[in-house]
Coordinates of C-alpha atoms in Angstrom, one line a residue:
M965 CA 3.6 -4.6 4.6
I966 CA 6.8 -4.1 2.5
E967 CA 9.5 -6.7 2.5
A968 CA 13.1 -6.5 1.4
R969 CA 14.5 -10.0 0.8
N970 CA 18.3 -10.4 0.4
I971 CA 18.7 -7.1 -1.3
S972 CA 22.1 -6.2 -2.7
K973 CA 23.2 -3.1 -4.6
V974 CA 26.6 -2.5 -6.2
F975 CA 27.9 0.8 -7.7
A976 CA 31.1 0.2 -9.8
D977 CA 33.3 -1.9 -7.5
R978 CA 31.6 -0.8 -4.3
T979 CA 28.9 -2.9 -2.6
V980 CA 26.5 -0.5 -0.9
L981 CA 23.9 -3.0 0.3
K982 CA 24.8 -6.6 1.3
N983 CA 21.9 -9.1 1.5
V984 CA 19.6 -6.9 3.5
T985 CA 16.4 -8.6 4.6
C986 CA 13.8 -6.7 6.7
R987 CA 10.1 -6.1 7.0
F988 CA 8.2 -2.8 7.2
E989 CA 4.9 -3.3 8.9
K990 CA 1.5 -2.0 8.3
G991 CA 0.1 0.6 10.7
K992 CA 3.6 1.3 12.2
T993 CA 6.3 3.9 11.7
N994 CA 9.2 1.9 10.4
L995 CA 12.5 3.9 10.7
I996 CA 15.7 3.3 8.8
I997 CA 18.7 4.8 10.6
G998 CA 22.5 4.7 10.2
E999 CA 25.6 6.7 9.7
S1000 CA 26.0 8.8 6.5
G1001 CA 27.2 6.4 3.8
S1002 CA 25.8 3.4 5.5
G1003 CA 23.4 2.6 2.7
K1004 CA 20.1 3.6 4.3
T1005 CA 19.2 6.1 1.5
V1006 CA 20.1 3.5 -1.2
L1007 CA 17.8 1.0 0.6
M1008 CA 14.9 3.4 0.5
K1009 CA 15.5 4.2 -3.2
C1010 CA 15.5 0.5 -3.9
L1011 CA 12.2 0.0 -2.1
V1012 CA 10.5 2.7 -4.2
G1013 CA 12.1 1.6 -7.4
L1014 CA 14.3 4.7 -7.9
L1015 CA 17.2 2.2 -8.0
E1016 CA 17.0 -1.3 -9.2
V1017 CA 18.4 -4.0 -6.9
D1018 CA 21.2 -6.2 -8.3
N1019 CA 20.1 -9.2 -6.2
G1020 CA 17.1 -9.9 -4.0
Q1021 CA 13.4 -8.8 -4.1
V1022 CA 11.1 -6.1 -2.9
L1023 CA 7.6 -7.1 -2.2
Y1024 CA 4.5 -5.0 -1.5
D1025 CA 2.0 -7.2 0.3
N1026 CA 3.4 -10.2 -1.4
R1027 CA 3.4 -8.5 -4.9
N1028 CA 6.9 -8.9 -6.3
F1029 CA 7.8 -5.3 -7.2
S1030 CA 11.3 -6.2 -8.4
E1031 CA 10.0 -8.4 -11.2
M1032 CA 7.3 -6.1 -12.5
T1033 CA 7.4 -4.2 -15.7
L1034 CA 7.2 -0.4 -15.6
F1035 CA 3.6 -0.6 -16.6
E1036 CA 2.8 -3.1 -13.8
R1037 CA 4.6 -1.0 -11.2
K1038 CA 2.4 2.0 -12.1
A1039 CA -0.5 0.5 -10.1
I1040 CA 1.6 0.1 -7.0
R1041 CA 3.2 3.6 -7.4
Q1042 CA -0.3 5.1 -7.2
E1043 CA -0.6 3.5 -3.8
I1044 CA 2.5 5.2 -2.6
G1045 CA 2.8 8.7 -0.9
M1046 CA 6.2 10.5 -0.8
L1047 CA 7.3 13.1 1.7
F1048 CA 10.6 14.5 0.3
Q1049 CA 13.4 16.1 2.2
G1050 CA 12.8 19.8 2.2
A1051 CA 9.1 19.3 1.3
A1052 CA 9.7 19.8 -2.5
L1053 CA 6.6 21.9 -3.1
F1054 CA 6.2 23.6 -6.4
D1055 CA 7.0 27.3 -5.9
S1056 CA 4.8 28.4 -8.7
L1057 CA 1.7 26.6 -7.4
T1058 CA -0.5 27.5 -4.5
V1059 CA -0.9 25.3 -1.4
E1060 CA -4.2 24.0 -2.9
E1061 CA -2.6 23.4 -6.3
N1062 CA 0.3 21.5 -4.7
V1063 CA -1.9 19.2 -2.8
M1064 CA -4.1 18.7 -5.8
F1065 CA -1.2 17.9 -8.1
P1066 CA -1.3 14.0 -7.7
L1067 CA -5.1 14.0 -8.1
N1068 CA -4.7 15.9 -11.4
M1069 CA -2.1 13.4 -12.5
F1070 CA -3.7 10.1 -11.5
R1071 CA -7.4 10.5 -10.6
K1072 CA -10.5 11.1 -12.7
M1073 CA -12.4 13.4 -10.4
S1074 CA -14.4 16.5 -10.9
M1075 CA -12.9 19.8 -9.7
E1076 CA -15.4 19.9 -6.8
E1077 CA -14.4 16.4 -5.7
K1078 CA -10.7 17.4 -5.9
R1079 CA -11.2 20.5 -3.9
E1080 CA -13.1 18.6 -1.3
R1081 CA -10.3 16.1 -1.0
V1082 CA -7.7 18.8 -0.8
N1083 CA -9.6 20.6 2.0
F1084 CA -10.0 17.4 3.9
C1085 CA -6.2 16.7 3.7
L1086 CA -5.3 20.2 4.7
K1087 CA -7.6 20.1 7.6
R1088 CA -6.2 16.8 8.7
V1089 CA -2.7 18.4 8.9
N1090 CA -4.1 21.4 10.7
I1091 CA -3.7 23.9 7.9
L1092 CA -6.7 26.3 7.5
N1093 CA -7.3 29.3 5.3
A1094 CA -4.0 28.9 3.4
N1095 CA -5.3 27.4 0.1
Q1096 CA -4.3 30.4 -2.1
L1097 CA -1.0 31.1 -0.4
F1098 CA 2.3 30.2 -2.2
P1099 CA 5.1 28.2 -0.6
S1100 CA 7.2 31.4 -0.2
E1101 CA 4.4 32.8 2.0
I1102 CA 4.4 30.0 4.6
S1103 CA 6.8 28.7 7.2
G1104 CA 9.1 25.7 7.0
G1105 CA 6.8 23.7 9.3
M1106 CA 3.8 24.6 7.3
K1107 CA 5.5 23.5 4.1
K1108 CA 6.2 20.1 5.6
R1109 CA 2.5 19.8 6.6
V1110 CA 1.4 20.8 3.1
A1111 CA 3.8 18.1 1.8
I1112 CA 2.2 15.6 4.1
A1113 CA -1.3 16.6 2.9
R1114 CA -0.1 16.1 -0.7
A1115 CA 1.4 12.7 0.2
I1116 CA -1.9 11.4 1.7
S1117 CA -4.2 13.0 -0.9
M1118 CA -4.5 9.7 -2.9
N1119 CA -5.2 7.6 0.2
P1120 CA -1.8 5.8 0.0
Q1121 CA -1.3 2.3 1.5
Y1122 CA 2.5 3.1 1.7
L1123 CA 4.2 6.3 2.8
F1124 CA 7.9 7.0 2.4
C1125 CA 9.4 10.0 4.3
D1126 CA 13.0 11.1 3.6
E1127 CA 14.4 13.1 6.5
P1128 CA 11.1 14.7 7.3
N1129 CA 12.6 16.9 10.1
S1130 CA 15.4 18.2 8.0
G1131 CA 15.8 22.0 8.5
L1132 CA 13.1 22.2 11.3
D1133 CA 13.5 23.4 14.9
P1134 CA 13.0 20.8 17.6
K1135 CA 9.5 21.9 18.5
T1136 CA 8.3 21.8 14.9
S1137 CA 10.1 18.4 14.4
I1138 CA 8.0 16.9 17.2
I1139 CA 4.8 18.2 15.6
I1140 CA 5.7 16.7 12.3
D1141 CA 6.7 13.4 14.0
N1142 CA 3.5 13.2 15.9
L1143 CA 1.5 14.0 12.7
I1144 CA 3.1 11.3 10.7
S1145 CA 2.6 8.8 13.5
E1146 CA -1.1 9.7 13.9
I1147 CA -1.8 9.4 10.2
T1148 CA 0.1 6.1 10.0
K1149 CA -2.1 4.6 12.7
E1150 CA -5.3 6.3 11.7
Y1151 CA -5.2 5.1 8.1
Q1152 CA -3.2 1.9 8.8
I1153 CA -0.4 2.9 6.4
T1154 CA 2.9 1.2 6.0
T1155 CA 5.2 4.1 6.7
V1156 CA 9.0 4.0 6.1
I1157 CA 11.1 6.9 7.4
N1158 CA 14.7 7.6 6.6
T1159 CA 16.1 9.7 9.5
H1160 CA 19.1 10.9 11.5
D1161 CA 16.9 12.4 14.2
M1162 CA 17.2 10.4 17.4
N1163 CA 14.3 12.2 18.9
S1164 CA 12.2 10.7 16.1
V1165 CA 13.7 7.3 16.9
I1166 CA 12.8 7.5 20.6
E1167 CA 9.4 9.1 20.2
I1168 CA 7.8 7.3 17.2
G1169 CA 10.1 4.4 16.4
D1170 CA 7.6 1.5 16.3
K1171 CA 10.2 -0.5 14.4
I1172 CA 13.8 0.5 13.7
A1173 CA 16.2 -1.0 11.2
F1174 CA 19.8 0.1 11.8
I1175 CA 22.0 -0.2 8.7
Y1176 CA 25.7 -0.5 9.2
E1177 CA 28.3 -0.7 6.4
G1178 CA 25.5 -1.9 4.0
Q1179 CA 24.1 -4.6 6.2
L1180 CA 21.1 -4.9 8.5
W1181 CA 22.9 -4.7 11.8
W1182 CA 20.1 -4.5 14.3
E1183 CA 16.3 -4.4 14.4
G1184 CA 14.0 -3.5 17.3
T1185 CA 11.7 -0.9 18.8
N1186 CA 12.3 2.5 20.4
K1187 CA 12.1 0.8 23.8
E1188 CA 14.7 -1.8 22.9
I1189 CA 17.2 0.5 21.3
L1190 CA 18.2 2.1 24.6
H1191 CA 19.0 -1.3 26.2
T1192 CA 20.7 -3.2 23.4
D1193 CA 24.3 -4.4 23.9
N1194 CA 25.1 -4.0 20.2
Q1195 CA 28.2 -1.9 20.3
E1196 CA 27.8 -0.3 16.8
I1197 CA 24.3 0.9 17.5
N1198 CA 25.2 2.2 20.9
D1199 CA 28.0 4.2 19.4
F1200 CA 25.6 5.6 16.9
V1201 CA 22.8 6.4 19.3
Y1202 CA 24.8 8.1 22.0
A1203 CA 27.1 9.9 19.6
T1204 CA 24.1 11.3 17.8
E1205 CA 22.4 12.3 21.0
L1206 CA 25.5 14.0 22.3
L1207 CA 25.9 16.0 19.0
R1208 CA 22.2 17.0 19.3
K1209 CA 22.7 18.3 22.8
L1210 CA 25.9 20.3 21.8
K1211 CA 23.9 22.0 19.0
R1212 CA 21.3 23.3 21.5

């Protein structure tokens, strides 16, 4: 479990996050949603330590991440998997080398052990016979699956996904959503997803945090979000859904 306790973040004279308190639960897909500029991306960056909070605390299973030194944070960062927007694969590395990259950085394993782990992760995301291909030789959906394989290569306890469906067609987006959800439950990972995709919210939103003007405005499940009387979240949900339909 990851906890944000009364987090605030200020840039110059603008308060981006205001006393945000929420929990991201183990074995569940925890989604952060909100309008552009609402503060949801800043929240995720504070959770992983890319930004320092000005007030409040971030805890990983009761370990106070906010008060740790850089050296102390290293242990927790090795328990984190990251799925970046656009996959962020290394163009000059093969599929196998991309997935192996974190293992080379952080694990003392033989080459045989690393290859075995890479093949296991690639098989788990349904990629076969592509080890020696380069990112330029595979589709956008395959790139995302390779990125997921890389993210889980070190058996993370925590998985952060930044707009995992960005740039994907609806059918491929569903495949990626289901894959993230399956892996989350199978390995009991605490998964945090930053997304605009209402299909993701409805299909895999075990827990949803709606950020509005820098504040936690609403929390609930994918079942509850369609029946809330919260005006701001209704405006967001149905405006987003209408825009998605118009783009079809």
